[in-house]
């Protein structure tokens, strides 16, 4: 039985084995099938891959073949082009050879017929040469273009090659990607199969070992195949890459070879062509040499023949002279001119020989040497410009003679600009002689200096030179041959600015005056010239005829003359004699004198022009002897019908009249004066008989000369000027401006009148009057735009000089510019260009004016006709200057003086300017012109330009009948206020004139002193007869000082200023700052030159100005723009000092405030770091005492850093001069702030110390409870250690244990109860104040907003009166109470200020209670109530308070205060409760202790549990530290990145106003108006909250993570260091804790007491570091997980929140409100020095003000009211105070600075219109009657209101 059973079992086992074998066979078969499928699939993939690879290789081969074909084609094309180039080169060579043969043949012909064909042959030769040059250039250009084409084709081939390469790379990349995908699919399939195999193998592991081995072999084989396939693919890729690389290198080599061959061919062609050109030039020189030799032979032959003829002619001298007749003159003249040419050739060699012996030959080398010696070589090409000469350089101030030759030019120009006629005698006075060097380089002729400068000057500088030469009464260059080309130039344009004045008798024998532009004056002209060399000076004789006392023409006897002049031969100079209408006049009319320098025979063109245009010819000859080679020319002159005076220098014959106007006189051994008289008489007689006149413009009609006005620039300017003149031609001069320039006529004058009235508002409704006037001004601007547009459609913008004839009708370029200004002003006012589609862009007008200023043109600053400054235009021009030049500094030099006292003349002479000074045309208004400072002078002067301001004269006769005193005072104030220095110009020493001007000047300077402007001044006495008398000058200075002091006393009374002498007003040295000037002219005009002494005085004054200017920082252009605006606005008001608003000071002070905010934040931030560190040490019981000295020591480093930054700012800022006035006060403020910060921090830390002592017991009990729980939980864990794996059991046991233990602790500890602040308030009020109306507390939970109430009349009653009239007064007061008219506007403001102050103080009291740390007690509320009661009582007892509060006021105020602070109480108490309520505390600790319990249960060591215990203790300190540090960092970041919080208080207010307008919340507006500080705080809190919400992830969380990482690193380091120190000393866990807490005492609140009390016997210190590092990350992670936007501020104490940090910083400023409109003073500093101010005020109705006796809210704006004649009643009294004198209203009014301002202020006007109904409801008053809102106000939109904030703040 047993056996059968075994057999059956065996059978079953065998069956099972067979079944397993079958299954194994099936599995193997299945595996083989799978293998076959895989093999087939891989084979298929391999075949596909090979086919694809083959296909791509074929494609690649085709592409390579295609590329090779393209390269071959390109190479063939290049080869063909090269052959073509060679063919063209051969053609050119053949053509050149043919041209050479033709030239040779023509040269043979020319040589055979030289005399007839010489001129034509040279012209043809030049033409052929030009043609050949052109052909060569064209050929070269064609070759160059072909070369460029080849380059472009090469680049195309290169790009195609790169494209092919890129495509190939892309193909390879695609192939790689496909193979990679195939490989990835294969790998995926492989992993899948492997997984299936793995499962099968695990199931039958014991039975299938052999199968596993086979599978492993198969796997290895497949991997090897894959590796082989990869290697093969890599080899294919490498081969492809290598092939591409080789192909690329081959193409590059072919390209380089082609380029090299092409370059060599080009170079060969260039070399061949250069050789051909050299051969051509050599052939040309050889031909020219042959021609020259032939000419010389011919000349010698002709000379011999002529010499023989001259002998015969000499014998018949006298007979020929008598028989001469004027018949056939023109024909004879033509023949004689031809003879002259032959004669010139004949005598050339002999004359040149003589001249060479005397002067030496003038060659190009000599000219170049001259230019080199004068340092003008570079200027031959780059012409000198006016700007280069006028800029201020060191040499500008030097009066000494030049020491070196290269200084001659600059010295000449500087003297000429200063109108010093000694400029023409500029030579080197102290020249060192060294051997033969002096003879090799003789002295430079003075006229060579003048002419060299003239040749090297551009057109404007030439004109300036000629103008100054004319002013110096010197001759002017009329015809000027070019020294190198001999091309004659007629500089007509340089004469355009010159006017001449003279007097003559008319037909009635009456003397009349004439002033004409000299270029079109028609006058007689006397021409002087000589033939040959003469012994007498022609120029000296002319000088005797014109002006015996002044050398008009330079002559041989002048100082500095030498025989080495190079540039004067051939120059024709011209000068005019202008009679003065006296009997002593040499001539009765204006006469022109022309002087041809050099021999007229060698300057035939000049001679021809002069003789053809002259009224009288004056010829200089040695004699009529045989040496005279010019007999033909002399004969022609005698035949001429024109008068001729022949002067024989080598003859002593007497005056001989030959008839027909011909005279002969000898000069030898004659008295010069007698000869001059005789010649003068002959000229007078000739001019009487000869009526031919000369006109300068007609010289341009002659051919063969170049006229400078033919230059493109001159031609364009002249055409534009003629076009403008064409518009004016034929019109009545008196209506020219009215018809052509309509914008500056009546419309502009009307606008100015209304603008002045706008600053003197009238009527009951000032704002209505203001709106009406502004509307009228806009309508005028619209009319101006309309007219200006119509006019601009016909007028052009060209700004060239206008005809002098037009200028005599008071029409000049300044009027055109003025019209542009008015068009621009009107356009910018109404913005009409948005509607009209015009081609002309008005925005470009200021840029045109700016460009003219930069180029040196005077710009009108004040319209002299309207006595008004076009502010918009001037501002725009100055802005354009800033755009073009950058922010440059300027030194403003202005001038004041009586009319026609020579102000403009002095400025022109000093700086070379062009202010109008012509006779009868005095300056009107004010003009400004810029003078550049050179780079070398900028080291001494701290600015870039001098801005010269020329002004109209004071006491102008044309202002008679007007208020001249007012006008002059305005002008003087403006000029003095604008200038860094003002020149006071006094003509002569007339006492009455001096008195007039001194009184005006002193008053102006006194005004500047009162508005803190500090200009300097100098007095200039002009036309003083004897300026060398020292005693007289000393006496004059003493008298001037006395008069200035007297005028100061008079002005001090008028300006209400304490000043006894002029030195009290301005720094003034009467010895240095008073200059005496000689008279301007040296003699009597019009022929008198400027006085050299006057020029010396100019130079001395200039040097003194330099001394003063070197001490000045100048003013920025933008600041100058603001200064002009400020002065203009202030002058339009009656009281300048009262109205002046110094924009520069305002902007600079704002900048200082911003910097001050940074400095204070830096100190606060540093102190917060110190506070945090010491706070941690106090909490950790490391520090037990804190002193202010310790805090100050800690802060010293940052304090010194701030002082250094502050000092650098005050010293190095560009506005340092303005900042200096506040330096002392801000240093004091910083010091005070530092002391306050130290004091406050000391108070807070000592409070922490005190609270620490008070909390010690509480903390000790908590620590004891925690340690007890720890030990008991440890015991419990050890007891249940065996059941540690049963999680539910352990949790149940721990919860039961925890509930029991905490219940015992809570039973012994008082619970933290909920609080009810409002309930406590009511209880205290009921208990202590039984008489109060307590029913008010039960009415509603809603309490009144006491600050936002419109009126407090229901809360007050008037005090009872006593005395005889008491009964009547009490009845009257009772009536007022019944109708609720108890309080005035001032009383309402006073009560609101009291409530606001109480609210602020109670907030501080609540913070001082420190409820979050110490808890709450109802004594806190009791203190608040007592304080409120005391303040109300104190207010009622005030001397000026006429009312007492009702009991309801006290109740409502207490409830309001407690209601608004309820949340603060609650939030802080919640923090206290969370930290101190045992229920909540132990609930939080439960999870931590459970983890420790679990570890003990599972057998963890004491070290591991103790380490976790320490980490759990670290959690709270880490969290609190992270939140505090993040709050600090966030506040720093917002100070930088948050736009509303990164500036000063004004910036913050601007963003608040913008937010209010965007949200349109009326209640928020009322809070802002009534309680601005509270609104500011709420805004900052909202900004911080929004910032945290929006940027929590990107900023806040990042900061928290960085902070926690740093703490984690510090804790890890502390653990490591503690372990190291403890192990080294064999210490225990307690010692480890001591080290650990000590090292973290600076960064965490973690004391040793927090960690003691736990059993530490079994703790292994050496492993504590590892435990801490293991457990700490989980703690960090837990803290990290709780970072939330909502919890961030809640986790912080109130004072540590970022919003509160920013509030403490930004709200520590001035909060005083305007007594009229309640606008807040924007000063950043509380208790700041000086007056309160605000950028813009608002209408008074927003403060509850109404018109007296009505319920009409006031719409008056402070800044408009203070400019009116209206008055107000301060403090609702019956006393009236003018708005202009508002400071007299009392202390609160006197502390404010309110300057008149006509700005539109859209913001508050929009607010009143938008919230009119709300305002009327709030105040219970209406905007009606006198308070009716102007219609203009309703046009403003919210967007315009918001935009205006950027303008005004």
PDB file of C-alpha atoms in Angstrom, residues 1527-1602:
ATOM      1  CA  UNK A1527      11.110  92.064   6.398  1.00  0.00           C
ATOM      2  CA  UNK A1528      14.310  94.118   6.621  1.00  0.00           C
ATOM      3  CA  UNK A1529      15.514  92.997   3.195  1.00  0.00           C
ATOM      4  CA  UNK A1530      12.098  93.608   1.701  1.00  0.00           C
ATOM      5  CA  UNK A1531      12.014  97.149   3.044  1.00  0.00           C
ATOM      6  CA  UNK A1532      15.431  97.755   1.479  1.00  0.00           C
ATOM      7  CA  UNK A1533      14.275  96.352  -1.827  1.00  0.00           C
ATOM      8  CA  UNK A1534      11.110  98.441  -1.894  1.00  0.00           C
ATOM      9  CA  UNK A1535      13.135 101.556  -1.152  1.00  0.00           C
ATOM     10  CA  UNK A1536      14.944 100.798  -4.416  1.00  0.00           C
ATOM     11  CA  UNK A1537      12.407  99.114  -6.692  1.00  0.00           C
ATOM     12  CA  UNK A1538       9.018 100.412  -5.634  1.00  0.00           C
ATOM     13  CA  UNK A1539       8.409 103.580  -7.629  1.00  0.00           C
ATOM     14  CA  UNK A1540       6.220 105.211  -4.993  1.00  0.00           C
ATOM     15  CA  UNK A1541       8.623 104.539  -2.100  1.00  0.00           C
ATOM     16  CA  UNK A1542      12.047 105.106  -3.662  1.00  0.00           C
ATOM     17  CA  UNK A1543      12.186 108.903  -3.404  1.00  0.00           C
ATOM     18  CA  UNK A1544      11.334 111.690  -1.047  1.00  0.00           C
ATOM     19  CA  UNK A1545       8.021 112.651   0.517  1.00  0.00           C
ATOM     20  CA  UNK A1546       6.911 114.661  -2.541  1.00  0.00           C
ATOM     21  CA  UNK A1547       7.309 111.606  -4.732  1.00  0.00           C
ATOM     22  CA  UNK A1548       5.232 109.562  -2.303  1.00  0.00           C
ATOM     23  CA  UNK A1549       2.475 112.172  -2.294  1.00  0.00           C
ATOM     24  CA  UNK A1550       2.400 112.226  -6.095  1.00  0.00           C
ATOM     25  CA  UNK A1551       1.672 108.493  -6.187  1.00  0.00           C
ATOM     26  CA  UNK A1552      -0.951 108.852  -3.482  1.00  0.00           C
ATOM     27  CA  UNK A1553      -2.768 111.527  -5.487  1.00  0.00           C
ATOM     28  CA  UNK A1554      -2.547 109.402  -8.611  1.00  0.00           C
ATOM     29  CA  UNK A1555      -4.042 106.410  -6.780  1.00  0.00           C
ATOM     30  CA  UNK A1556      -6.838 108.563  -5.369  1.00  0.00           C
ATOM     31  CA  UNK A1557      -7.741 109.852  -8.829  1.00  0.00           C
ATOM     32  CA  UNK A1558      -7.683 106.362 -10.312  1.00  0.00           C
ATOM     33  CA  UNK A1559      -9.921 104.903  -7.608  1.00  0.00           C
ATOM     34  CA  UNK A1560     -12.218 107.974  -7.351  1.00  0.00           C
ATOM     35  CA  UNK A1561     -12.993 107.223  -3.693  1.00  0.00           C
ATOM     36  CA  UNK A1562     -14.436 110.354  -2.068  1.00  0.00           C
ATOM     37  CA  UNK A1563     -14.086 109.048   1.494  1.00  0.00           C
ATOM     38  CA  UNK A1564     -10.419 108.317   0.856  1.00  0.00           C
ATOM     39  CA  UNK A1565      -9.984 111.885  -0.401  1.00  0.00           C
ATOM     40  CA  UNK A1566     -11.553 113.262   2.770  1.00  0.00           C
ATOM     41  CA  UNK A1567      -9.228 111.120   4.888  1.00  0.00           C
ATOM     42  CA  UNK A1568      -6.269 112.398   2.854  1.00  0.00           C
ATOM     43  CA  UNK A1569      -7.361 116.035   3.313  1.00  0.00           C
ATOM     44  CA  UNK A1570      -8.276 115.819   7.005  1.00  0.00           C
ATOM     45  CA  UNK A1571      -5.804 113.231   8.265  1.00  0.00           C
ATOM     46  CA  UNK A1572      -2.980 113.021   5.718  1.00  0.00           C
ATOM     47  CA  UNK A1573      -0.575 111.162   7.976  1.00  0.00           C
ATOM     48  CA  UNK A1574      -3.040 108.333   8.522  1.00  0.00           C
ATOM     49  CA  UNK A1575      -3.738 108.151   4.806  1.00  0.00           C
ATOM     50  CA  UNK A1576      -0.007 108.049   4.050  1.00  0.00           C
ATOM     51  CA  UNK A1577       0.429 105.153   6.476  1.00  0.00           C
ATOM     52  CA  UNK A1578      -2.487 103.242   4.966  1.00  0.00           C
ATOM     53  CA  UNK A1579      -1.089 103.846   1.474  1.00  0.00           C
ATOM     54  CA  UNK A1580       2.346 102.521   2.467  1.00  0.00           C
ATOM     55  CA  UNK A1581       0.746  99.458   4.050  1.00  0.00           C
ATOM     56  CA  UNK A1582      -1.291  98.842   0.904  1.00  0.00           C
ATOM     57  CA  UNK A1583       1.793  99.244  -1.280  1.00  0.00           C
ATOM     58  CA  UNK A1584       3.754  96.794   0.856  1.00  0.00           C
ATOM     59  CA  UNK A1585       0.882  94.314   0.927  1.00  0.00           C
ATOM     60  CA  UNK A1586       0.460  94.539  -2.840  1.00  0.00           C
ATOM     61  CA  UNK A1587       4.195  94.199  -3.374  1.00  0.00           C
ATOM     62  CA  UNK A1588       4.345  91.082  -1.185  1.00  0.00           C
ATOM     63  CA  UNK A1589       1.310  89.563  -2.910  1.00  0.00           C
ATOM     64  CA  UNK A1590       2.552  90.235  -6.430  1.00  0.00           C
ATOM     65  CA  UNK A1591       6.172  89.315  -5.853  1.00  0.00           C
ATOM     66  CA  UNK A1592       5.973  86.693  -3.136  1.00  0.00           C
ATOM     67  CA  UNK A1593       7.314  83.875  -5.257  1.00  0.00           C
ATOM     68  CA  UNK A1594       9.942  85.816  -7.182  1.00  0.00           C
ATOM     69  CA  UNK A1595      11.175  88.009  -4.357  1.00  0.00           C
ATOM     70  CA  UNK A1596       9.828  87.368  -0.850  1.00  0.00           C
ATOM     71  CA  UNK A1597      10.103  83.598  -0.877  1.00  0.00           C
ATOM     72  CA  UNK A1598      13.537  83.862  -2.458  1.00  0.00           C
ATOM     73  CA  UNK A1599      14.720  86.143   0.336  1.00  0.00           C
ATOM     74  CA  UNK A1600      13.290  83.789   2.970  1.00  0.00           C
ATOM     75  CA  UNK A1601      14.990  80.822   1.358  1.00  0.00           C
ATOM     76  CA  UNK A1602      18.325  82.648   1.189  1.00  0.00           C
TER      77      UNK A1602
END
